[in-house]
mmCIF file of C-alpha atoms (C1' of nucleotides) in Angstrom:
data_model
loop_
_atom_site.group_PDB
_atom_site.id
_atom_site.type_symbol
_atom_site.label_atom_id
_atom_site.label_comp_id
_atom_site.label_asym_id
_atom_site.label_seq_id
_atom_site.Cartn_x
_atom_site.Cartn_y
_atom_site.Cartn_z
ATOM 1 C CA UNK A 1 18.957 -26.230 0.575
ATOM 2 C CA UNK A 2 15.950 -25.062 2.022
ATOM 3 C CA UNK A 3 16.882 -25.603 6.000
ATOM 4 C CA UNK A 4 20.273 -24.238 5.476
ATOM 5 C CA UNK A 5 18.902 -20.771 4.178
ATOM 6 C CA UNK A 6 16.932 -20.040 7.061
ATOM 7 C CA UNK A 7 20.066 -20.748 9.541
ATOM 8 C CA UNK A 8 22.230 -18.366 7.401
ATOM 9 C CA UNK A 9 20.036 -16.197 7.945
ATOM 10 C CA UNK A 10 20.109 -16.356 11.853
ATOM 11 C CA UNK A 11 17.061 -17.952 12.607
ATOM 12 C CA UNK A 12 15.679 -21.260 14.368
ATOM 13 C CA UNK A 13 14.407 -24.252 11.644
ATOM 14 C CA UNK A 14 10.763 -23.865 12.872
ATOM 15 C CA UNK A 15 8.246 -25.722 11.305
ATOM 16 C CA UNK A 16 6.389 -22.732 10.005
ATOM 17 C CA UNK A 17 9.496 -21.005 8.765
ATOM 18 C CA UNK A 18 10.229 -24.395 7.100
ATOM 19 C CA UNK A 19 6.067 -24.732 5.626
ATOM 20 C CA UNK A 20 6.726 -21.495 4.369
ATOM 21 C CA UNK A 21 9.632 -21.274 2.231
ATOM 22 C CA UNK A 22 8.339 -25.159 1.348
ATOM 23 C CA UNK A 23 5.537 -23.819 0.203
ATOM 24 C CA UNK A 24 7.187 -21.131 -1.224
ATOM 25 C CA UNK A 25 10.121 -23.542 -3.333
ATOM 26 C CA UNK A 26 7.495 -26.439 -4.203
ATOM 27 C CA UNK A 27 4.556 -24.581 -5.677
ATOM 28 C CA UNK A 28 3.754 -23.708 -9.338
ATOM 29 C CA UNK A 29 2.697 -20.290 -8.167
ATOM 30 C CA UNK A 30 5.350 -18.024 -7.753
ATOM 31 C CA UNK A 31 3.285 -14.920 -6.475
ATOM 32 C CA UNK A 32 1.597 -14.816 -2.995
ATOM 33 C CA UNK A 33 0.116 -12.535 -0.270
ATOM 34 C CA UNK A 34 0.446 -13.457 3.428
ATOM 35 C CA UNK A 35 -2.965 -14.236 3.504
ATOM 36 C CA UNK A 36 -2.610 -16.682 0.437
ATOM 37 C CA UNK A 37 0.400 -18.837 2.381
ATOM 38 C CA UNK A 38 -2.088 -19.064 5.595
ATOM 39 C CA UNK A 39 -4.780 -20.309 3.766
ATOM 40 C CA UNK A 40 -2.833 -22.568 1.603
ATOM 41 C CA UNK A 41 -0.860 -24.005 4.942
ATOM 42 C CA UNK A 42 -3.593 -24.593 6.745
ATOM 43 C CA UNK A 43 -5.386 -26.639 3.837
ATOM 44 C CA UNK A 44 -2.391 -28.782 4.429
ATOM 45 C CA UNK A 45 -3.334 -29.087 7.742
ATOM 46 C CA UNK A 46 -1.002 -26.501 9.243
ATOM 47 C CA UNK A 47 -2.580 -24.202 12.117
ATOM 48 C CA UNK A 48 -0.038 -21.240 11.682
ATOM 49 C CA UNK A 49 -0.851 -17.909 12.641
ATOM 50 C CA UNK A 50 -1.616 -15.400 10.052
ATOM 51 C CA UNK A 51 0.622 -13.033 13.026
ATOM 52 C CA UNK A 52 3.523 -15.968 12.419
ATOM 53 C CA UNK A 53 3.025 -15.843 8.228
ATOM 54 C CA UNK A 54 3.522 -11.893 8.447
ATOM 55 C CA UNK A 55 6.322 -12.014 10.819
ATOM 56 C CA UNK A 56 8.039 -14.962 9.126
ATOM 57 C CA UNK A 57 8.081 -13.239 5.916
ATOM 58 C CA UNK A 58 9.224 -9.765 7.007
ATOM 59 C CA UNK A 59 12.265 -12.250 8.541
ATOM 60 C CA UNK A 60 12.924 -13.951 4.929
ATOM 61 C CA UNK A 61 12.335 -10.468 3.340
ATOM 62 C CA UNK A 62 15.523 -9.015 5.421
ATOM 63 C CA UNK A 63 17.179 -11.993 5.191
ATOM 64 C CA UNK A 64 16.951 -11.301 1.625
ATOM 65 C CA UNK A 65 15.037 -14.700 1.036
ATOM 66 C CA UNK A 66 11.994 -13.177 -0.302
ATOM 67 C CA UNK A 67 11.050 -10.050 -1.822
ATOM 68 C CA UNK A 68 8.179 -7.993 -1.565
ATOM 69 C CA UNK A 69 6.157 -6.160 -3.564
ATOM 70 C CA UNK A 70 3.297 -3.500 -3.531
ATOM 71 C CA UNK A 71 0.991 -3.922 -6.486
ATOM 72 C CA UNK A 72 -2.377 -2.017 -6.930
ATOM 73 C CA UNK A 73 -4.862 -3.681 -4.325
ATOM 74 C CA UNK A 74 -3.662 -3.217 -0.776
ATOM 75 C CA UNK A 75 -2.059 -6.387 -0.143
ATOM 76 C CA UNK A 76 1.627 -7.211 -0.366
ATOM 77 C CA UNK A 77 2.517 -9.832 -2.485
ATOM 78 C CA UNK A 78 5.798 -11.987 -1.880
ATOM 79 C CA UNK A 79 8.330 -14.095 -3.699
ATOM 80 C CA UNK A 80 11.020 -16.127 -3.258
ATOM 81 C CA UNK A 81 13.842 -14.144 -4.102
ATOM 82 C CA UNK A 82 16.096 -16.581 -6.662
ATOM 83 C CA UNK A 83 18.498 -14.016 -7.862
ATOM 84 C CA UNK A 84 17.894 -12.715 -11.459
ATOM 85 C CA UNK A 85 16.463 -9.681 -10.948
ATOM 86 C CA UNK A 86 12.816 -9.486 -12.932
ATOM 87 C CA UNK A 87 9.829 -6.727 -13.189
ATOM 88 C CA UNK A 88 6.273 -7.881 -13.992
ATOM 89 C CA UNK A 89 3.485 -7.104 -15.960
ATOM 90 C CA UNK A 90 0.156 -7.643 -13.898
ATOM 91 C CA UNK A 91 -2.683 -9.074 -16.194
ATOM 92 C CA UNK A 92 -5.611 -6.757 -15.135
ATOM 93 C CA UNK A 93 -8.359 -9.025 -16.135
ATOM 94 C CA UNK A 94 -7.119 -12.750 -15.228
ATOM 95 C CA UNK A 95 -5.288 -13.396 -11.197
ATOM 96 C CA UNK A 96 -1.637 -13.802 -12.798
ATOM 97 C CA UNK A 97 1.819 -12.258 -13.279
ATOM 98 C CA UNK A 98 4.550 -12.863 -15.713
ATOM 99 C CA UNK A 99 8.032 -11.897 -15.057
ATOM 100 C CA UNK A 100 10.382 -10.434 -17.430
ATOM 101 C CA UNK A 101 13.879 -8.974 -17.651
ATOM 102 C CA UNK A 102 14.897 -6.002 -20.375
ATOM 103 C CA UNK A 103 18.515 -4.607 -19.923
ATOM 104 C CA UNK A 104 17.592 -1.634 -22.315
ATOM 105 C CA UNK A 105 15.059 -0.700 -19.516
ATOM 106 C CA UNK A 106 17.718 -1.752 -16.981
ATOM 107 C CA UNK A 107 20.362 0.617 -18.538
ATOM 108 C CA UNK A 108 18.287 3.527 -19.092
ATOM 109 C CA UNK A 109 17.063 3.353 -15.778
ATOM 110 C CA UNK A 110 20.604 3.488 -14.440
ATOM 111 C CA UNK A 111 21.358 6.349 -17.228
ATOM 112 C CA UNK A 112 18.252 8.560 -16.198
ATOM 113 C CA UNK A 113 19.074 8.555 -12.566
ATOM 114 C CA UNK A 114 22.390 10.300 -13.239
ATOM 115 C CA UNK A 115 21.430 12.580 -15.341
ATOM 116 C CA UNK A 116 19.496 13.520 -12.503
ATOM 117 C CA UNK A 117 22.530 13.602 -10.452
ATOM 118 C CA UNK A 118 21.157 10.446 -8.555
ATOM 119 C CA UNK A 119 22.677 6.889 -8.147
ATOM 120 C CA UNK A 120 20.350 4.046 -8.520
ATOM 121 C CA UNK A 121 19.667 2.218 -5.902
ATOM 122 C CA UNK A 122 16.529 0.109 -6.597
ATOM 123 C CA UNK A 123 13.692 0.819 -8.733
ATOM 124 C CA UNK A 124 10.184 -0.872 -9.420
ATOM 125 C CA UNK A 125 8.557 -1.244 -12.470
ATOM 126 C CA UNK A 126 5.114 -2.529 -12.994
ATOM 127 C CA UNK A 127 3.160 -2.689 -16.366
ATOM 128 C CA UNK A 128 -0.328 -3.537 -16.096
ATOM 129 C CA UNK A 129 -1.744 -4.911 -19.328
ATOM 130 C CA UNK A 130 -4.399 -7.222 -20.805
ATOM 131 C CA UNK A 131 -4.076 -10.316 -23.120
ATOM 132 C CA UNK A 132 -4.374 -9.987 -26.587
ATOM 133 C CA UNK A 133 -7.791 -11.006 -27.850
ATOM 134 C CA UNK B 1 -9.990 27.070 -14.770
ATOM 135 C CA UNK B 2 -9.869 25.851 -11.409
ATOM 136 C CA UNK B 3 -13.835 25.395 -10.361
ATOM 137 C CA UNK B 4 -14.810 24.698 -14.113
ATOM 138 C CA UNK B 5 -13.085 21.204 -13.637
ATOM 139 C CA UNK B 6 -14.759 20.424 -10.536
ATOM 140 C CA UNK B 7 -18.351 21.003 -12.290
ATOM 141 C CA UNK B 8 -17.584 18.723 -15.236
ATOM 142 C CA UNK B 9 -16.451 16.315 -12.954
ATOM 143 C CA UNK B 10 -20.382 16.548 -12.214
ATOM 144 C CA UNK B 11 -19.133 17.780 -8.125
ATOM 145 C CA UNK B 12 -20.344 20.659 -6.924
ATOM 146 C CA UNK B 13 -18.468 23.411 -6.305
ATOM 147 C CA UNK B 14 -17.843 23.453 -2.466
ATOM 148 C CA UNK B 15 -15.419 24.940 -0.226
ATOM 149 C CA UNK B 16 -13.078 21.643 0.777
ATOM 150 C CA UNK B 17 -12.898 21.103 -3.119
ATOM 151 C CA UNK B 18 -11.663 24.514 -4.068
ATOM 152 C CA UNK B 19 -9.453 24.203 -1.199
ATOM 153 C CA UNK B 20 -7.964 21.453 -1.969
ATOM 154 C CA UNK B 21 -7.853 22.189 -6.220
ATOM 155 C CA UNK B 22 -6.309 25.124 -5.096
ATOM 156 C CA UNK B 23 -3.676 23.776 -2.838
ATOM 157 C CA UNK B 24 -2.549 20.869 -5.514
ATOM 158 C CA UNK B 25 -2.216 23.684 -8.106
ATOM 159 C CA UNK B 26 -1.006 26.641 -6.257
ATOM 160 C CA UNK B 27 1.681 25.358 -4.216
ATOM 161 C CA UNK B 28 5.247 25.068 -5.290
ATOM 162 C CA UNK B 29 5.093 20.758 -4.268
ATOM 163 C CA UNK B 30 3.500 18.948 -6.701
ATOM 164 C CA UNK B 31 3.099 15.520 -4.299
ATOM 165 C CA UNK B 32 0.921 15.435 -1.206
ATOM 166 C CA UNK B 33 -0.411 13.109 1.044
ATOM 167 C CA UNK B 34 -4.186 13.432 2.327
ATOM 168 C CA UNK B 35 -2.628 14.395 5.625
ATOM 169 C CA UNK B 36 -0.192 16.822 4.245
ATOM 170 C CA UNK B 37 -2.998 18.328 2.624
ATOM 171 C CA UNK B 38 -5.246 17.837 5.793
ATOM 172 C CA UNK B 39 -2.687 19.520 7.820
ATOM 173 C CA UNK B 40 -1.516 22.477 5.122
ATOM 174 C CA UNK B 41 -5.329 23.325 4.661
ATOM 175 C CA UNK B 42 -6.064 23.678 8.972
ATOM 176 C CA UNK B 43 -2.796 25.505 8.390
ATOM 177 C CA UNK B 44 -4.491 28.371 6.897
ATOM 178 C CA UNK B 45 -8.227 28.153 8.837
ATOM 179 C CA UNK B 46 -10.053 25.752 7.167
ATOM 180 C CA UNK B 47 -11.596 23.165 9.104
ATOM 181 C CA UNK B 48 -11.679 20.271 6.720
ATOM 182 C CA UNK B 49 -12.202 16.721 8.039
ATOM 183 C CA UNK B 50 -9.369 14.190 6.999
ATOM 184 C CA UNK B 51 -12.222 11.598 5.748
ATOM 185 C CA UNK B 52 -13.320 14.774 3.175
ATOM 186 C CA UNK B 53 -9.905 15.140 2.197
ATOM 187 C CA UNK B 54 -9.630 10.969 0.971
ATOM 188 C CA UNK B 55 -13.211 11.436 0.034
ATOM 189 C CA UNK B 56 -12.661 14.522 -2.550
ATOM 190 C CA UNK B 57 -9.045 13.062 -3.794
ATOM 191 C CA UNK B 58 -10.515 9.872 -4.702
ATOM 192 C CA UNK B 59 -13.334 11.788 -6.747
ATOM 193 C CA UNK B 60 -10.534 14.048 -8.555
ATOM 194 C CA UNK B 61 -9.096 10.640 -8.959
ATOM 195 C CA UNK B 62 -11.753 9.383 -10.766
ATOM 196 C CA UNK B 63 -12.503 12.484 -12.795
ATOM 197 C CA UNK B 64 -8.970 12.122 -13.830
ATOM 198 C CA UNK B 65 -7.928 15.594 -12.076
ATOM 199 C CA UNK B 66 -5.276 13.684 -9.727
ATOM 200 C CA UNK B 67 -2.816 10.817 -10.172
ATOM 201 C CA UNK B 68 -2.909 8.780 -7.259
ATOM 202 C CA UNK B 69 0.761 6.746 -6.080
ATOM 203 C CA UNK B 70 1.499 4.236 -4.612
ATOM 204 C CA UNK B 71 5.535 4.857 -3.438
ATOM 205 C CA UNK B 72 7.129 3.035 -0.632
ATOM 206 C CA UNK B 73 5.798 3.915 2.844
ATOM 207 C CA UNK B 74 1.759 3.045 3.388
ATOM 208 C CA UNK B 75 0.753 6.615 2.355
ATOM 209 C CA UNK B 76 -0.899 6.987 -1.044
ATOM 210 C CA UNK B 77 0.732 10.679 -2.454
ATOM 211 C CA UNK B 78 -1.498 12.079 -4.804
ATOM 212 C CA UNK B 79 -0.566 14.785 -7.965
ATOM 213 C CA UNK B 80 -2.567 17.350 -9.631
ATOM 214 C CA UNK B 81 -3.253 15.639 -13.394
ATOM 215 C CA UNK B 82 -1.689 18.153 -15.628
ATOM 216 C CA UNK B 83 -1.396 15.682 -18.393
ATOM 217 C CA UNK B 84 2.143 15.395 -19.616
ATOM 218 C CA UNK B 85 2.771 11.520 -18.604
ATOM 219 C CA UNK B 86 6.211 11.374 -16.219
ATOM 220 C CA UNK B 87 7.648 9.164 -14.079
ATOM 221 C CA UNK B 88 9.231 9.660 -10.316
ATOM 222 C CA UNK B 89 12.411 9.224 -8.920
ATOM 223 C CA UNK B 90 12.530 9.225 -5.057
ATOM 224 C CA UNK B 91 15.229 10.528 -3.416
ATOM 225 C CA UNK B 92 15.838 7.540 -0.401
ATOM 226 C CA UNK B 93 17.612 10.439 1.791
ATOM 227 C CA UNK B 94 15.685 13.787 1.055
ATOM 228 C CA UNK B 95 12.172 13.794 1.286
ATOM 229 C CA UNK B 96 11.992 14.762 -2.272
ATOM 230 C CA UNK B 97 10.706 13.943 -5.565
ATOM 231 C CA UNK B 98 11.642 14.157 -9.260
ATOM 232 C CA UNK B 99 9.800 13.696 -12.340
ATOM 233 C CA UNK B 100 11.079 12.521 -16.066
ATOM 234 C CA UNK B 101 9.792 11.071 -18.797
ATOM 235 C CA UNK B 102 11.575 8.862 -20.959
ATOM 236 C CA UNK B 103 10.872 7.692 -24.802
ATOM 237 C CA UNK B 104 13.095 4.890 -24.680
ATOM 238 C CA UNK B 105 11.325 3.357 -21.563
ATOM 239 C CA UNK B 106 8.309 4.021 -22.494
ATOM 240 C CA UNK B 107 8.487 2.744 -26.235
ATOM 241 C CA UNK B 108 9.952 -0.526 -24.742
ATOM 242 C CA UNK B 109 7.254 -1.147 -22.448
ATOM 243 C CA UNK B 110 4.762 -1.099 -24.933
ATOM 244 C CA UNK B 111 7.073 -3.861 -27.205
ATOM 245 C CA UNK B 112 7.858 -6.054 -24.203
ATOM 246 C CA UNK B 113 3.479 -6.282 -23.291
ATOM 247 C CA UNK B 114 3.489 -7.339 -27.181
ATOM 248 C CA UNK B 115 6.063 -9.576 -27.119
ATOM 249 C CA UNK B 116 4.202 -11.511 -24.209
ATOM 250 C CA UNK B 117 0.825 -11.161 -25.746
ATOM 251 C CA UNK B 118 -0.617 -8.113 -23.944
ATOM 252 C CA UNK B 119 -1.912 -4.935 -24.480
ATOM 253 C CA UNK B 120 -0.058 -1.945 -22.032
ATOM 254 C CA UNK B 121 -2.940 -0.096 -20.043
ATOM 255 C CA UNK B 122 -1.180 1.468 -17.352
ATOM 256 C CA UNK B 123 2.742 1.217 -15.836
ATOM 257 C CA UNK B 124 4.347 2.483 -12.659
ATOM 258 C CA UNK B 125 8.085 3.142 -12.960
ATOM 259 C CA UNK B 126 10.027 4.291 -9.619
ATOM 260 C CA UNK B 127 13.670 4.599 -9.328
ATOM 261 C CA UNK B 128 14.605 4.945 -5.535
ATOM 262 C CA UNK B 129 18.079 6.441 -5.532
ATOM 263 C CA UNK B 130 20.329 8.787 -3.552
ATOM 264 C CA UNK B 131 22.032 12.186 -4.653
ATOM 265 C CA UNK B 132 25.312 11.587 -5.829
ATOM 266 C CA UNK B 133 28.310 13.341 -3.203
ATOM 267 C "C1'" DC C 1 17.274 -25.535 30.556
ATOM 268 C "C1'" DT C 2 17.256 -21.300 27.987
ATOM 269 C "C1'" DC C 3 15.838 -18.203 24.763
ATOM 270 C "C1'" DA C 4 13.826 -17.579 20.450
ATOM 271 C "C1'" DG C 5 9.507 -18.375 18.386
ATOM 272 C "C1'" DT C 6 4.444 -19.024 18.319
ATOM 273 C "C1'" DG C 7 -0.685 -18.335 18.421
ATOM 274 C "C1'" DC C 8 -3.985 -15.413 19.895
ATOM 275 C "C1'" DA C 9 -6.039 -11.120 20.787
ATOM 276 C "C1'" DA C 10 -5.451 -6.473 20.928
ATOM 277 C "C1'" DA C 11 -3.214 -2.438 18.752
ATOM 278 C "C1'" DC C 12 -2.110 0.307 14.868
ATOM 279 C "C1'" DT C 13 -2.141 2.842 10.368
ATOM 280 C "C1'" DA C 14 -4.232 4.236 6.304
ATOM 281 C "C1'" DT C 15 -8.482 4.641 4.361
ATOM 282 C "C1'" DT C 16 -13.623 4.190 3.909
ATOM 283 C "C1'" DT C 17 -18.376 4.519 5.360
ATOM 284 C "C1'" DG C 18 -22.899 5.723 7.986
ATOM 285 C "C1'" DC C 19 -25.341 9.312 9.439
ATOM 286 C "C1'" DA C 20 -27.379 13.760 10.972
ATOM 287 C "C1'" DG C 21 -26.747 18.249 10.052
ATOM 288 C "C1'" DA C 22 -24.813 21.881 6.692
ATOM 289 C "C1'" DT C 23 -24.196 23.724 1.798
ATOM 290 C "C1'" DT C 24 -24.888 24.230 -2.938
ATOM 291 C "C1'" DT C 25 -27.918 24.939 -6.697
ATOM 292 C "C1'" DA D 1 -36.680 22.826 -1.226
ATOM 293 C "C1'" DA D 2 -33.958 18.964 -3.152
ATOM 294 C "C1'" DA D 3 -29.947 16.828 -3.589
ATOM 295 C "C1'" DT D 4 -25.365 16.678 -2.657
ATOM 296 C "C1'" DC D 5 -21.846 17.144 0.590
ATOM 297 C "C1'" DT D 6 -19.514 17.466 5.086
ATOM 298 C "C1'" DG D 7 -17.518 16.502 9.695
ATOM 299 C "C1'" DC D 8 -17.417 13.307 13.037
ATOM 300 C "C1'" DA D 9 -17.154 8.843 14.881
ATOM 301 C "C1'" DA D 10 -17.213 4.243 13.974
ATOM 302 C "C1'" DA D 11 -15.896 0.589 10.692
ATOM 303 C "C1'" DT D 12 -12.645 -1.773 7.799
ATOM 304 C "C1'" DA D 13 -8.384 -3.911 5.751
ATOM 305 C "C1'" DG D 14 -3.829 -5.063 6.101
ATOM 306 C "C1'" DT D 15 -0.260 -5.559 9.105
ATOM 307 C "C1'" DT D 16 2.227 -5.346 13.623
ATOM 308 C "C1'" DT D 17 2.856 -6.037 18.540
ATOM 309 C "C1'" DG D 18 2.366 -7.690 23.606
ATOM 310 C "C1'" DC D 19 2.177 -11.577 26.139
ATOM 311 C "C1'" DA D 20 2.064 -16.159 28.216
ATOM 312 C "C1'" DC D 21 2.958 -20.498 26.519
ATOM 313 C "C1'" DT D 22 5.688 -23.770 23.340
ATOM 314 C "C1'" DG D 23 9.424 -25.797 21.162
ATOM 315 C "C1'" DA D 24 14.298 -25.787 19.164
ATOM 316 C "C1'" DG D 25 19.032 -26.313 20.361
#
DNA sequence: CTCAGTGCAAACTATTTGCAGATTT
DNA sequence: AAATCTGCAAATAGTTTGCACTGAG
C-alpha cells in the first residue's frame, strides 16, 4: 500500500509525497505532467511547490514508482509505474492516451537489436494517430 | 541538388543555409544537434549564430528536408530527410547511432491504431541498447 | 533533537523571438 | 530598392538547485 512504497523506497511519508502518488493511485487519469499534479493538488487545497512536484517525482521515477515519458510537446509526462509493461498511441487531435501491449512488436524489437549486435535494454515506442471518423 | 531544395522550400538561398544543407549531407554522421552543427560550422570559419542554426533547422523541418528527434537527453538531433523511413537504435555506451527499418513493426503498428479505432499518422520507435561483449 | 524535506526564488538548459543592420533577389 | 534573413541579446519554457525554515521519526 501506498505509504509502504514510498518507505521501500528510502524516503520520509511526507504529505506531498503521499498527495502525490494519492493522486496518482485514485484518479481516472492515468497520464500527467508535473505541472498537471500541482495544479490538481492545489485545487484540493494543497500548497505544494511545483520545485517539490518535480523533485518528488524524479524520487518515485528512481525508485521505480513512476515512469516517465517524453512525448512531442516539451513537457514530461508521468505514470504510475504498475508493472505490465505498455507503449501508447497519442491521439493527436483529442488530450488522451491509450495504452497497449503487442509481443510481436516486443519480440521483434528484441530480434532487431541483435541482429545489430546490440542487447536490448529499453526501448520507446510512440504511435501518434487520430480516431476513426 | 543541394540549393534547388532550399528555393522550393520558398528560402532564399543564403550562406548559413548552404552551410548547414551542406554539412547534414556531406558529412559521414547523419545525426546532429544544433550545437554540433553550431560548433562543426565555426569549425571551419563561418560565423553562424546558434539562434540561425534552430532558426534554419526548424524551416528544413517544415519543408520536410530534416527529421527532427526527440532521443533521451534534452537535445533535439536532427537528420537530413532522405526519404527511406528508418528507425534508431541508440547505443546507451557509445555515442552512436543506428538506423533499420522493419516491415513487421511497421505493418503491426498500422493494425494495432485500427484495432483501437485510429488512423497511424506518425510513430517514434527507439531501442536503447548496448553492444553485445 | 536531528536530518531529510519543503517552499520560494534564483539558476540553468534548450530553444525562440525582437530588432537593427546585412544579404539576397 | 524591397523583402527576407542574420547575429546578437533578451525572452521563454521546462526543470533543477541553493538556502533557510519546517516537519517526520
Amino acid at each position: 500500500m501506498n505509504k509502504e512504497d514510498i518507505k521501500e523506497a528510502g524516503l520520509k511519508i511526507t504529505q506531498p509525497r503521499v498527495q502525490i502518488l494519492t493522486l496518482l493511485e485514485e484518479s481516472s487519469k492515468r497520464h500527467f505532467t508535473a505541472e498537471d499534479i500541482y495544479q490538481l493538488l492545489h485545487q484540493s487545497g494543497s500548497n505544494i511547490g511545483l520545485a517539490t512536484v518535480y523533485r518528488v517525482l524524479t524520487q518515485f521515477e528512481t525508485a521505480e514508482l513512476v515512469i516517465r515519458h517524453n512525448f512531442e510537446g516539451g513537457q514530461s509526462v508521468f505514470e504510475l509505474n504498475e508493472g505490465g509493461h505498455h507503449d501508447h498511441i497519442v491521439d493527436l487531435k483529442e488530450n488522451k492516451i491509450i495504452e497497449f501491449h503487442d509481443e510481436i512488436i516486443e519480440q521483434r524489437q528484441v530480434e532487431i537489436a541483435k541482429e545489430h549486435g546490440y542487447r536490448l535494454i529499453d526501448h520507446s515506442l510512440i504511435l501518434y494517430g487520430e480516431k476513426i471518423e
